[in-house]
């Protein structure tokens, strides 16, 4: 009996309680280091972990995180990211009261690569090709014919301070990056917090995302290309503070597609004093469509995309900006861009072209305003709170 009691005492000393980055104190009972590659199914129970390196979930393998865990990187150790290869699965079982938080020790935007997922759902990249190579530093192939690809289930997940280049990557990564991810994947109640690039970026694919917050990311709140065509997206909330470019940057890699994504219940806000990420880059619009970008958006609230002065020049923001003549001809005039029930405030223009030669006139029924639009409707709680401050402002 004494041996049993002594053993329990040792276990109690090992499994100590910790406090997550949420306001709620949870009994994190496990600590450990996460390294890759992940070659066998594994579940990380409630705990506080360190993610070290570019951790890749291999094809055929499922990695699971239980609710309430905090996973921290340290940029001083080198490149860090969590990568789901095509055929692998990431299951994150967060809850509203106990989200799963991925963060970085220094709390400096752009300190790690975030969550990157690959699939084999359809894409159309530049030149209309159906496969391409990622620009995230992993240089992995993406694209295929499996529209129902399933990369797992991400529920109540927050990614903080991402946006780092990996290896010799040509651009920064995002908080969440989805390469040809399919409709079998669940993306629900996600938060992209204070990253150095986009909050979310889709490179083609058919996946949809619901209940998503993009807060304080230096580039765009939401971004996509390569013919992304998710159809069941709702409740997107973007709030740009300090630095920020477009609320949504929308392009289709110069492909005049017959399809387009659909998003209902959207809020895009820009705080007073928010400046573009880079001086001279006049990216201050709520929606920017370029390179044949398109989409169907309804119940939209836009606020704060007004004038921006740089030196002696004042630039005027717009709720909707059409960047090039081809997009205006094929997508606007072709009724492939639709924004209805849109409420606009503190914004210089409702609709504009990037130059005076681009005259934008939406066909009947393709653009409408409504002062009663509500935008995104999201619940408050630990999942949407950082440092005691609600992100839903």
mmCIF file of C-alpha atoms in Angstrom:
data_model
loop_
_atom_site.group_PDB
_atom_site.id
_atom_site.type_symbol
_atom_site.label_atom_id
_atom_site.label_comp_id
_atom_site.label_asym_id
_atom_site.label_seq_id
_atom_site.Cartn_x
_atom_site.Cartn_y
_atom_site.Cartn_z
ATOM 1 C CA UNK A 1 0.000 0.000 0.000
ATOM 2 C CA UNK A 2 2.814 2.411 0.878
ATOM 3 C CA UNK A 3 4.362 1.825 -2.538
ATOM 4 C CA UNK A 4 1.050 2.636 -4.258
ATOM 5 C CA UNK A 5 0.608 5.849 -2.274
ATOM 6 C CA UNK A 6 4.193 6.868 -2.983
ATOM 7 C CA UNK A 7 3.663 6.235 -6.714
ATOM 8 C CA UNK A 8 0.549 8.369 -6.760
ATOM 9 C CA UNK A 9 2.452 11.168 -5.057
ATOM 10 C CA UNK A 10 5.097 11.076 -7.791
ATOM 11 C CA UNK A 11 2.434 11.221 -10.497
ATOM 12 C CA UNK A 12 0.819 14.169 -8.784
ATOM 13 C CA UNK A 13 4.125 16.025 -8.778
ATOM 14 C CA UNK A 14 4.658 15.359 -12.479
ATOM 15 C CA UNK A 15 1.209 16.268 -13.732
ATOM 16 C CA UNK A 16 1.042 19.831 -12.442
ATOM 17 C CA UNK A 17 -1.540 22.443 -13.332
ATOM 18 C CA UNK A 18 -0.713 25.248 -15.768
ATOM 19 C CA UNK A 19 -2.560 28.263 -17.130
ATOM 20 C CA UNK A 20 -3.306 28.472 -20.851
ATOM 21 C CA UNK A 21 -3.120 31.716 -22.840
ATOM 22 C CA UNK A 22 -6.880 32.036 -22.413
ATOM 23 C CA UNK A 23 -8.392 33.892 -19.520
ATOM 24 C CA UNK A 24 -9.863 30.666 -18.210
ATOM 25 C CA UNK A 25 -7.522 28.693 -15.985
ATOM 26 C CA UNK A 26 -7.592 25.041 -16.950
ATOM 27 C CA UNK A 27 -5.921 22.071 -15.308
ATOM 28 C CA UNK A 28 -3.328 21.319 -17.973
ATOM 29 C CA UNK A 29 -2.040 17.984 -16.806
ATOM 30 C CA UNK A 30 0.561 17.113 -19.443
ATOM 31 C CA UNK A 31 3.630 18.825 -20.856
ATOM 32 C CA UNK A 32 5.855 17.757 -23.688
ATOM 33 C CA UNK A 33 7.600 18.563 -26.974
ATOM 34 C CA UNK A 34 6.062 17.987 -30.381
ATOM 35 C CA UNK A 35 8.492 17.202 -33.178
ATOM 36 C CA UNK A 36 8.095 15.604 -36.563
ATOM 37 C CA UNK A 37 7.546 13.877 -38.767
ATOM 38 C CA UNK A 38 4.364 12.354 -37.315
ATOM 39 C CA UNK A 39 4.327 8.832 -38.751
ATOM 40 C CA UNK A 40 1.770 7.097 -36.516
ATOM 41 C CA UNK A 41 -1.622 8.122 -35.148
ATOM 42 C CA UNK A 42 -1.231 10.149 -31.985
ATOM 43 C CA UNK A 43 -3.472 12.059 -29.555
ATOM 44 C CA UNK A 44 -2.213 14.876 -27.362
ATOM 45 C CA UNK A 45 -4.427 15.143 -24.282
ATOM 46 C CA UNK A 46 -5.130 18.399 -22.458
ATOM 47 C CA UNK A 47 -1.733 19.921 -21.835
ATOM 48 C CA UNK A 48 0.908 22.542 -22.481
ATOM 49 C CA UNK A 49 3.261 21.626 -25.307
ATOM 50 C CA UNK A 50 6.198 23.007 -27.257
ATOM 51 C CA UNK A 51 6.137 22.591 -31.035
ATOM 52 C CA UNK A 52 9.659 22.464 -32.415
ATOM 53 C CA UNK A 53 10.551 22.499 -36.103
ATOM 54 C CA UNK A 54 8.432 22.042 -39.200
ATOM 55 C CA UNK A 55 6.243 19.230 -37.920
ATOM 56 C CA UNK A 56 4.649 17.290 -40.775
ATOM 57 C CA UNK A 57 1.732 14.889 -40.442
ATOM 58 C CA UNK A 58 2.383 12.170 -42.990
ATOM 59 C CA UNK A 59 -0.189 10.685 -45.366
ATOM 60 C CA UNK A 60 -2.397 8.097 -43.672
ATOM 61 C CA UNK A 61 -1.701 9.494 -40.197
ATOM 62 C CA UNK A 62 -4.093 11.321 -37.847
ATOM 63 C CA UNK A 63 -2.879 13.785 -35.209
ATOM 64 C CA UNK A 64 -5.422 14.809 -32.547
ATOM 65 C CA UNK A 65 -5.430 17.575 -29.930
ATOM 66 C CA UNK A 66 -7.887 17.569 -27.057
ATOM 67 C CA UNK A 67 -9.689 20.722 -25.900
ATOM 68 C CA UNK A 68 -7.885 23.358 -23.875
ATOM 69 C CA UNK A 69 -4.311 22.651 -24.910
ATOM 70 C CA UNK A 70 -1.724 25.365 -25.582
ATOM 71 C CA UNK A 71 1.047 24.696 -28.110
ATOM 72 C CA UNK A 72 3.941 27.173 -28.140
ATOM 73 C CA UNK A 73 6.763 27.686 -30.649
ATOM 74 C CA UNK A 74 10.042 29.538 -30.138
ATOM 75 C CA UNK A 75 11.431 31.337 -33.187
ATOM 76 C CA UNK A 76 14.932 31.302 -31.712
ATOM 77 C CA UNK A 77 15.080 27.539 -32.322
ATOM 78 C CA UNK A 78 14.542 27.937 -36.088
ATOM 79 C CA UNK A 79 11.582 27.528 -38.432
ATOM 80 C CA UNK A 80 8.388 26.186 -36.875
ATOM 81 C CA UNK A 81 5.079 25.170 -38.437
ATOM 82 C CA UNK A 82 2.446 22.444 -38.309
ATOM 83 C CA UNK A 83 1.962 20.917 -41.755
ATOM 84 C CA UNK A 84 -0.735 18.438 -42.763
ATOM 85 C CA UNK A 85 0.318 16.547 -45.868
ATOM 86 C CA UNK A 86 -2.252 15.355 -48.387
ATOM 87 C CA UNK A 87 -3.703 12.159 -46.970
ATOM 88 C CA UNK A 88 -2.930 13.130 -43.391
ATOM 89 C CA UNK A 89 -5.497 14.439 -40.914
ATOM 90 C CA UNK A 90 -5.439 17.013 -38.150
ATOM 91 C CA UNK A 91 -8.224 16.739 -35.580
ATOM 92 C CA UNK A 92 -8.496 19.620 -33.109
ATOM 93 C CA UNK A 93 -11.308 19.212 -30.597
ATOM 94 C CA UNK A 94 -11.446 22.652 -29.028
ATOM 95 C CA UNK A 95 -14.579 24.081 -27.441
ATOM 96 C CA UNK A 96 -15.907 27.588 -26.875
ATOM 97 C CA UNK A 97 -14.683 27.556 -23.286
ATOM 98 C CA UNK A 98 -11.507 25.571 -23.990
ATOM 99 C CA UNK A 99 -10.079 26.440 -27.407
ATOM 100 C CA UNK A 100 -6.795 24.981 -28.590
ATOM 101 C CA UNK A 101 -4.213 27.764 -28.918
ATOM 102 C CA UNK A 102 -1.086 27.738 -31.088
ATOM 103 C CA UNK A 103 1.200 30.620 -30.213
ATOM 104 C CA UNK A 104 4.824 31.788 -30.209
ATOM 105 C CA UNK A 105 6.988 32.658 -27.227
ATOM 106 C CA UNK A 106 8.055 36.174 -28.277
ATOM 107 C CA UNK A 107 4.515 37.226 -29.254
ATOM 108 C CA UNK A 108 5.959 39.038 -32.283
ATOM 109 C CA UNK A 109 3.896 38.802 -35.505
ATOM 110 C CA UNK A 110 5.629 36.736 -38.159
ATOM 111 C CA UNK A 111 7.434 34.400 -35.778
ATOM 112 C CA UNK A 112 6.321 31.013 -37.141
ATOM 113 C CA UNK A 113 4.593 29.368 -40.096
ATOM 114 C CA UNK A 114 1.164 28.641 -38.623
ATOM 115 C CA UNK A 115 -1.021 25.708 -39.665
ATOM 116 C CA UNK A 116 -0.600 24.610 -43.283
ATOM 117 C CA UNK A 117 -2.840 21.952 -44.826
ATOM 118 C CA UNK A 118 -2.527 20.203 -48.190
ATOM 119 C CA UNK A 119 -5.132 18.276 -50.151
ATOM 120 C CA UNK A 120 -5.909 17.069 -53.646
ATOM 121 C CA UNK A 121 -9.119 18.957 -54.355
ATOM 122 C CA UNK A 122 -9.433 20.820 -57.694
ATOM 123 C CA UNK A 123 -7.504 24.011 -58.384
ATOM 124 C CA UNK A 124 -6.895 26.311 -61.337
ATOM 125 C CA UNK A 125 -3.533 27.977 -60.962
ATOM 126 C CA UNK A 126 -1.837 30.395 -63.354
ATOM 127 C CA UNK A 127 -2.265 29.185 -66.923
ATOM 128 C CA UNK A 128 -5.238 27.040 -65.929
ATOM 129 C CA UNK A 129 -3.042 24.200 -64.663
ATOM 130 C CA UNK A 130 -4.624 21.754 -62.221
ATOM 131 C CA UNK A 131 -1.556 21.151 -60.049
ATOM 132 C CA UNK A 132 1.012 23.581 -58.741
ATOM 133 C CA UNK A 133 3.832 23.932 -56.201
ATOM 134 C CA UNK A 134 3.346 25.652 -52.863
ATOM 135 C CA UNK A 135 5.015 28.974 -52.129
ATOM 136 C CA UNK A 136 5.362 28.352 -48.403
ATOM 137 C CA UNK A 137 8.940 27.065 -48.339
ATOM 138 C CA UNK A 138 7.829 23.416 -48.321
ATOM 139 C CA UNK A 139 7.654 23.447 -52.143
ATOM 140 C CA UNK A 140 5.055 20.690 -52.122
ATOM 141 C CA UNK A 141 2.664 19.787 -54.932
ATOM 142 C CA UNK A 142 -1.033 20.532 -54.522
ATOM 143 C CA UNK A 143 -4.155 20.101 -56.626
ATOM 144 C CA UNK A 144 -6.095 17.128 -57.949
ATOM 145 C CA UNK A 145 -9.581 15.801 -58.622
ATOM 146 C CA UNK A 146 -10.755 14.815 -55.145
ATOM 147 C CA UNK A 147 -13.307 17.521 -54.337
ATOM 148 C CA UNK A 148 -14.309 15.694 -51.134
ATOM 149 C CA UNK A 149 -10.764 15.536 -49.754
ATOM 150 C CA UNK A 150 -10.799 15.348 -45.944
ATOM 151 C CA UNK A 151 -7.854 16.880 -44.081
ATOM 152 C CA UNK A 152 -9.511 16.562 -40.692
ATOM 153 C CA UNK A 153 -11.548 18.765 -38.385
ATOM 154 C CA UNK A 154 -10.415 22.070 -36.878
ATOM 155 C CA UNK A 155 -12.827 23.272 -34.193
ATOM 156 C CA UNK A 156 -12.227 26.237 -31.872
ATOM 157 C CA UNK A 157 -8.597 26.839 -32.809
ATOM 158 C CA UNK A 158 -6.591 30.044 -32.427
ATOM 159 C CA UNK A 159 -3.291 30.662 -34.236
ATOM 160 C CA UNK A 160 -1.249 33.590 -32.956
ATOM 161 C CA UNK A 161 1.786 35.542 -34.316
ATOM 162 C CA UNK A 162 2.274 33.494 -37.490
ATOM 163 C CA UNK A 163 3.460 34.710 -40.905
ATOM 164 C CA UNK A 164 7.115 33.595 -41.056
ATOM 165 C CA UNK A 165 8.903 32.418 -44.168
ATOM 166 C CA UNK A 166 9.982 28.778 -44.039
ATOM 167 C CA UNK A 167 13.313 27.737 -45.507
ATOM 168 C CA UNK A 168 13.726 29.735 -48.738
ATOM 169 C CA UNK A 169 10.003 30.442 -49.168
ATOM 170 C CA UNK A 170 9.145 33.270 -51.539
ATOM 171 C CA UNK A 171 6.561 34.848 -49.240
ATOM 172 C CA UNK A 172 5.322 34.781 -45.724
ATOM 173 C CA UNK A 173 2.911 32.141 -44.525
ATOM 174 C CA UNK A 174 -0.398 32.892 -42.914
ATOM 175 C CA UNK A 175 -2.057 31.904 -39.667
ATOM 176 C CA UNK A 176 -4.022 29.282 -41.625
ATOM 177 C CA UNK A 177 -3.012 28.237 -45.153
ATOM 178 C CA UNK A 178 -5.080 25.760 -47.172
ATOM 179 C CA UNK A 179 -3.651 24.239 -50.374
ATOM 180 C CA UNK A 180 -6.355 22.473 -52.438
ATOM 181 C CA UNK A 181 -8.198 21.376 -49.308
ATOM 182 C CA UNK A 182 -11.483 19.572 -49.936
ATOM 183 C CA UNK A 183 -15.084 19.816 -48.768
ATOM 184 C CA UNK A 184 -14.736 16.833 -46.427
ATOM 185 C CA UNK A 185 -12.632 19.017 -44.116
ATOM 186 C CA UNK A 186 -14.273 20.925 -41.235
ATOM 187 C CA UNK A 187 -13.086 24.461 -40.436
ATOM 188 C CA UNK A 188 -15.209 25.975 -37.670
ATOM 189 C CA UNK A 189 -14.667 28.635 -35.002
ATOM 190 C CA UNK A 190 -11.147 29.616 -35.972
ATOM 191 C CA UNK A 191 -9.156 32.686 -34.914
ATOM 192 C CA UNK A 192 -6.177 34.147 -36.779
ATOM 193 C CA UNK A 193 -4.533 36.609 -34.378
ATOM 194 C CA UNK A 194 -1.852 39.205 -35.090
ATOM 195 C CA UNK A 195 0.052 37.501 -37.879
ATOM 196 C CA UNK A 196 2.471 39.196 -40.284
ATOM 197 C CA UNK A 197 0.645 38.071 -43.431
ATOM 198 C CA UNK A 198 -2.964 37.028 -44.111
ATOM 199 C CA UNK A 199 -5.288 35.616 -41.520
ATOM 200 C CA UNK A 200 -6.509 32.884 -43.894
ATOM 201 C CA UNK A 201 -5.454 32.021 -47.429
ATOM 202 C CA UNK A 202 -6.990 29.436 -49.754
ATOM 203 C CA UNK A 203 -5.107 28.121 -52.774
ATOM 204 C CA UNK A 204 -7.918 26.538 -54.741
ATOM 205 C CA UNK A 205 -9.898 23.682 -53.256
ATOM 206 C CA UNK A 206 -13.516 23.209 -52.210
ATOM 207 C CA UNK A 207 -13.363 23.507 -48.415
ATOM 208 C CA UNK A 208 -15.701 25.904 -46.595
ATOM 209 C CA UNK A 209 -15.099 27.801 -43.367
ATOM 210 C CA UNK A 210 -17.612 28.915 -40.741
ATOM 211 C CA UNK A 211 -17.353 31.237 -37.738
ATOM 212 C CA UNK A 212 -13.914 32.696 -38.430
ATOM 213 C CA UNK A 213 -12.175 35.721 -36.892
ATOM 214 C CA UNK A 214 -9.199 37.484 -38.444
ATOM 215 C CA UNK A 215 -7.832 40.037 -35.975
ATOM 216 C CA UNK A 216 -4.862 42.357 -36.368
ATOM 217 C CA UNK A 217 -3.154 40.580 -39.268
ATOM 218 C CA UNK A 218 -0.708 42.772 -41.190
ATOM 219 C CA UNK A 219 -1.760 41.814 -44.726
ATOM 220 C CA UNK A 220 -5.318 40.782 -45.645
ATOM 221 C CA UNK A 221 -7.928 39.431 -43.287
ATOM 222 C CA UNK A 222 -8.996 36.844 -45.907
ATOM 223 C CA UNK A 223 -7.291 35.941 -49.189
ATOM 224 C CA UNK A 224 -7.624 33.370 -51.956
ATOM 225 C CA UNK A 225 -6.504 32.397 -55.443
ATOM 226 C CA UNK A 226 -6.209 29.379 -57.750
ATOM 227 C CA UNK A 227 -9.960 28.981 -58.144
ATOM 228 C CA UNK A 228 -11.084 28.393 -54.575
ATOM 229 C CA UNK A 229 -14.781 27.494 -54.663
ATOM 230 C CA UNK A 230 -16.038 26.814 -51.129
ATOM 231 C CA UNK A 231 -19.840 27.046 -51.125
ATOM 232 C CA UNK A 232 -20.918 26.962 -47.472
ATOM 233 C CA UNK A 233 -18.986 29.763 -45.794
ATOM 234 C CA UNK A 234 -20.610 31.922 -43.129
ATOM 235 C CA UNK A 235 -19.870 34.275 -40.252
ATOM 236 C CA UNK A 236 -16.535 35.772 -41.221
ATOM 237 C CA UNK A 237 -15.290 38.655 -39.075
ATOM 238 C CA UNK A 238 -12.206 40.674 -40.006
ATOM 239 C CA UNK A 239 -10.863 43.514 -37.872
ATOM 240 C CA UNK A 240 -7.713 45.286 -39.035
ATOM 241 C CA UNK A 241 -5.784 47.258 -36.415
ATOM 242 C CA UNK A 242 -2.434 49.091 -36.516
ATOM 243 C CA UNK A 243 -1.384 47.554 -39.866
ATOM 244 C CA UNK A 244 -3.561 45.948 -42.503
ATOM 245 C CA UNK A 245 -4.195 45.806 -46.220
ATOM 246 C CA UNK A 246 -7.414 44.539 -47.834
ATOM 247 C CA UNK A 247 -10.282 43.084 -45.874
ATOM 248 C CA UNK A 248 -10.502 40.480 -48.638
ATOM 249 C CA UNK A 249 -8.035 40.063 -51.497
ATOM 250 C CA UNK A 250 -9.775 38.009 -54.144
ATOM 251 C CA UNK A 251 -8.165 36.647 -57.276
ATOM 252 C CA UNK A 252 -8.508 33.635 -59.532
ATOM 253 C CA UNK A 253 -4.998 33.419 -61.004
ATOM 254 C CA UNK A 254 -6.222 34.961 -64.284
ATOM 255 C CA UNK A 255 -8.755 32.171 -64.923
ATOM 256 C CA UNK A 256 -12.234 33.192 -66.032
ATOM 257 C CA UNK A 257 -14.013 30.387 -64.184
ATOM 258 C CA UNK A 258 -17.661 29.434 -64.386
ATOM 259 C CA UNK A 259 -17.684 28.864 -60.593
ATOM 260 C CA UNK A 260 -17.134 31.093 -57.578
ATOM 261 C CA UNK A 261 -17.170 30.849 -53.773
ATOM 262 C CA UNK A 262 -20.115 31.913 -51.616
ATOM 263 C CA UNK A 263 -19.920 33.621 -48.211
ATOM 264 C CA UNK A 264 -22.849 34.797 -46.084
ATOM 265 C CA UNK A 265 -22.700 37.049 -43.007
ATOM 266 C CA UNK A 266 -19.473 39.018 -43.358
ATOM 267 C CA UNK A 267 -18.088 41.868 -41.235
ATOM 268 C CA UNK A 268 -14.991 43.784 -42.345
ATOM 269 C CA UNK A 269 -13.761 46.595 -40.084
ATOM 270 C CA UNK A 270 -10.716 48.838 -40.183
ATOM 271 C CA UNK A 271 -9.696 50.680 -37.025
ATOM 272 C CA UNK A 272 -8.946 54.392 -37.073
ATOM 273 C CA UNK A 273 -5.228 54.948 -37.698
ATOM 274 C CA UNK A 274 -4.680 51.549 -39.337
ATOM 275 C CA UNK A 275 -2.058 51.892 -42.086
ATOM 276 C CA UNK A 276 -1.081 49.666 -45.009
ATOM 277 C CA UNK A 277 1.547 47.048 -44.261
ATOM 278 C CA UNK A 278 4.125 48.689 -46.535
ATOM 279 C CA UNK A 279 4.462 52.396 -47.300
ATOM 280 C CA UNK A 280 3.492 53.131 -50.906
ATOM 281 C CA UNK A 281 1.267 50.054 -51.147
ATOM 282 C CA UNK A 282 -2.187 51.599 -51.289
ATOM 283 C CA UNK A 283 -4.179 48.583 -50.175
ATOM 284 C CA UNK A 284 -6.967 50.056 -48.092
ATOM 285 C CA UNK A 285 -10.173 48.597 -49.538
ATOM 286 C CA UNK A 286 -12.635 46.175 -47.962
ATOM 287 C CA UNK A 287 -13.037 43.939 -51.044
ATOM 288 C CA UNK A 288 -10.431 43.926 -53.786
ATOM 289 C CA UNK A 289 -11.094 41.853 -56.906
ATOM 290 C CA UNK A 290 -8.296 41.232 -59.405
ATOM 291 C CA UNK A 291 -6.986 38.636 -61.856
ATOM 292 C CA UNK A 292 -10.508 37.339 -62.570
ATOM 293 C CA UNK A 293 -11.427 37.063 -58.885
ATOM 294 C CA UNK A 294 -15.126 36.610 -58.144
ATOM 295 C CA UNK A 295 -17.620 35.504 -55.500
ATOM 296 C CA UNK A 296 -21.125 35.740 -54.058
ATOM 297 C CA UNK A 297 -21.388 37.639 -50.749
ATOM 298 C CA UNK A 298 -24.530 38.452 -48.791
ATOM 299 C CA UNK A 299 -25.382 40.220 -45.525
ATOM 300 C CA UNK A 300 -22.174 42.238 -45.370
ATOM 301 C CA UNK A 301 -21.110 45.012 -42.981
ATOM 302 C CA UNK A 302 -18.179 47.239 -44.011
ATOM 303 C CA UNK A 303 -16.786 49.988 -41.799
ATOM 304 C CA UNK A 304 -13.695 52.170 -41.630
ATOM 305 C CA UNK A 305 -12.231 51.930 -45.136
ATOM 306 C CA UNK A 306 -11.890 55.663 -45.553
ATOM 307 C CA UNK A 307 -9.131 58.048 -46.587
ATOM 308 C CA UNK A 308 -5.461 57.337 -45.953
ATOM 309 C CA UNK A 309 -2.822 60.059 -46.247
ATOM 310 C CA UNK A 310 0.807 59.287 -47.007
ATOM 311 C CA UNK A 311 3.052 62.282 -47.334
ATOM 312 C CA UNK A 312 1.250 64.877 -49.409
ATOM 313 C CA UNK A 313 -1.090 62.354 -51.050
ATOM 314 C CA UNK A 314 -4.484 61.245 -49.810
ATOM 315 C CA UNK A 315 -5.868 57.912 -51.022
ATOM 316 C CA UNK A 316 -9.524 56.977 -50.849
ATOM 317 C CA UNK A 317 -10.649 53.543 -49.783
ATOM 318 C CA UNK A 318 -13.627 51.678 -51.190
ATOM 319 C CA UNK A 319 -16.029 49.003 -50.094
ATOM 320 C CA UNK A 320 -15.427 47.292 -53.452
ATOM 321 C CA UNK A 321 -12.377 47.918 -55.648
ATOM 322 C CA UNK A 322 -11.983 46.377 -59.117
ATOM 323 C CA UNK A 323 -8.282 46.301 -59.844
ATOM 324 C CA UNK A 324 -8.074 45.571 -63.568
ATOM 325 C CA UNK A 325 -10.143 45.950 -66.733
ATOM 326 C CA UNK A 326 -10.293 42.208 -67.470
ATOM 327 C CA UNK A 327 -11.847 41.479 -64.080
ATOM 328 C CA UNK A 328 -14.338 44.276 -64.661
ATOM 329 C CA UNK A 329 -15.310 42.900 -68.079
ATOM 330 C CA UNK A 330 -15.498 39.184 -67.291
ATOM 331 C CA UNK A 331 -16.464 39.094 -63.644
ATOM 332 C CA UNK A 332 -18.462 42.259 -62.932
ATOM 333 C CA UNK A 333 -20.191 42.539 -66.299
ATOM 334 C CA UNK A 334 -20.453 38.747 -66.485
ATOM 335 C CA UNK A 335 -22.410 38.674 -63.183
ATOM 336 C CA UNK A 336 -19.839 36.542 -61.393
ATOM 337 C CA UNK A 337 -19.321 39.075 -58.612
ATOM 338 C CA UNK A 338 -22.343 39.588 -56.402
ATOM 339 C CA UNK A 339 -22.639 41.582 -53.169
ATOM 340 C CA UNK A 340 -26.116 41.995 -51.731
ATOM 341 C CA UNK A 341 -27.498 43.445 -48.503
ATOM 342 C CA UNK A 342 -24.351 45.467 -47.853
ATOM 343 C CA UNK A 343 -24.145 48.076 -45.078
ATOM 344 C CA UNK A 344 -21.329 50.598 -45.569
ATOM 345 C CA UNK A 345 -20.077 53.246 -43.149
ATOM 346 C CA UNK A 346 -16.954 55.414 -42.663
ATOM 347 C CA UNK A 347 -15.771 54.376 -46.138
ATOM 348 C CA UNK A 348 -14.843 56.769 -48.957
ATOM 349 C CA UNK A 349 -16.558 54.990 -51.862
ATOM 350 C CA UNK A 350 -19.024 52.179 -52.299
ATOM 351 C CA UNK A 351 -17.563 50.982 -55.618
ATOM 352 C CA UNK A 352 -14.525 52.104 -57.586
ATOM 353 C CA UNK A 353 -12.044 51.057 -60.220
ATOM 354 C CA UNK A 354 -8.325 51.128 -59.529
ATOM 355 C CA UNK A 355 -7.887 53.708 -62.292
ATOM 356 C CA UNK A 356 -10.150 56.254 -63.907
ATOM 357 C CA UNK A 357 -10.388 54.111 -67.038
ATOM 358 C CA UNK A 358 -12.060 51.253 -65.118
ATOM 359 C CA UNK A 359 -15.714 52.245 -64.891
ATOM 360 C CA UNK A 360 -17.548 49.753 -62.683
ATOM 361 C CA UNK A 361 -21.287 49.271 -63.138
ATOM 362 C CA UNK A 362 -22.807 46.168 -61.602
ATOM 363 C CA UNK A 363 -25.645 44.493 -63.543
ATOM 364 C CA UNK A 364 -29.084 44.658 -61.952
ATOM 365 C CA UNK A 365 -29.339 42.571 -58.794
ATOM 366 C CA UNK A 366 -25.581 42.070 -58.403
ATOM 367 C CA UNK A 367 -24.961 44.843 -55.870
ATOM 368 C CA UNK A 368 -27.333 46.214 -53.259
ATOM 369 C CA UNK A 369 -27.062 48.091 -49.984
ATOM 370 C CA UNK A 370 -29.168 47.612 -46.872
ATOM 371 C CA UNK A 371 -28.839 49.642 -43.676
ATOM 372 C CA UNK A 372 -30.306 46.707 -41.743
ATOM 373 C CA UNK A 373 -27.526 44.261 -42.677
ATOM 374 C CA UNK A 374 -26.056 42.567 -39.601
ATOM 375 C CA UNK A 375 -22.881 40.971 -40.926
ATOM 376 C CA UNK A 376 -21.220 38.181 -38.957
ATOM 377 C CA UNK A 377 -23.001 36.906 -35.866
ATOM 378 C CA UNK A 378 -20.565 35.245 -33.499
ATOM 379 C CA UNK A 379 -20.750 34.242 -29.847
ATOM 380 C CA UNK A 380 -18.319 35.675 -27.326
ATOM 381 C CA UNK A 381 -16.307 33.526 -24.964
ATOM 382 C CA UNK A 382 -12.811 32.252 -24.290
ATOM 383 C CA UNK A 383 -12.408 31.209 -27.907
ATOM 384 C CA UNK A 384 -12.791 34.839 -29.077
ATOM 385 C CA UNK A 385 -10.956 36.546 -26.205
ATOM 386 C CA UNK A 386 -7.241 37.272 -25.828
ATOM 387 C CA UNK A 387 -5.683 38.860 -22.763
ATOM 388 C CA UNK A 388 -9.069 39.696 -21.339
ATOM 389 C CA UNK A 389 -10.137 41.597 -24.472
ATOM 390 C CA UNK A 390 -12.860 40.388 -26.787
ATOM 391 C CA UNK A 391 -11.839 40.298 -30.437
ATOM 392 C CA UNK A 392 -15.434 41.022 -31.462
ATOM 393 C CA UNK A 393 -15.387 44.820 -31.252
#
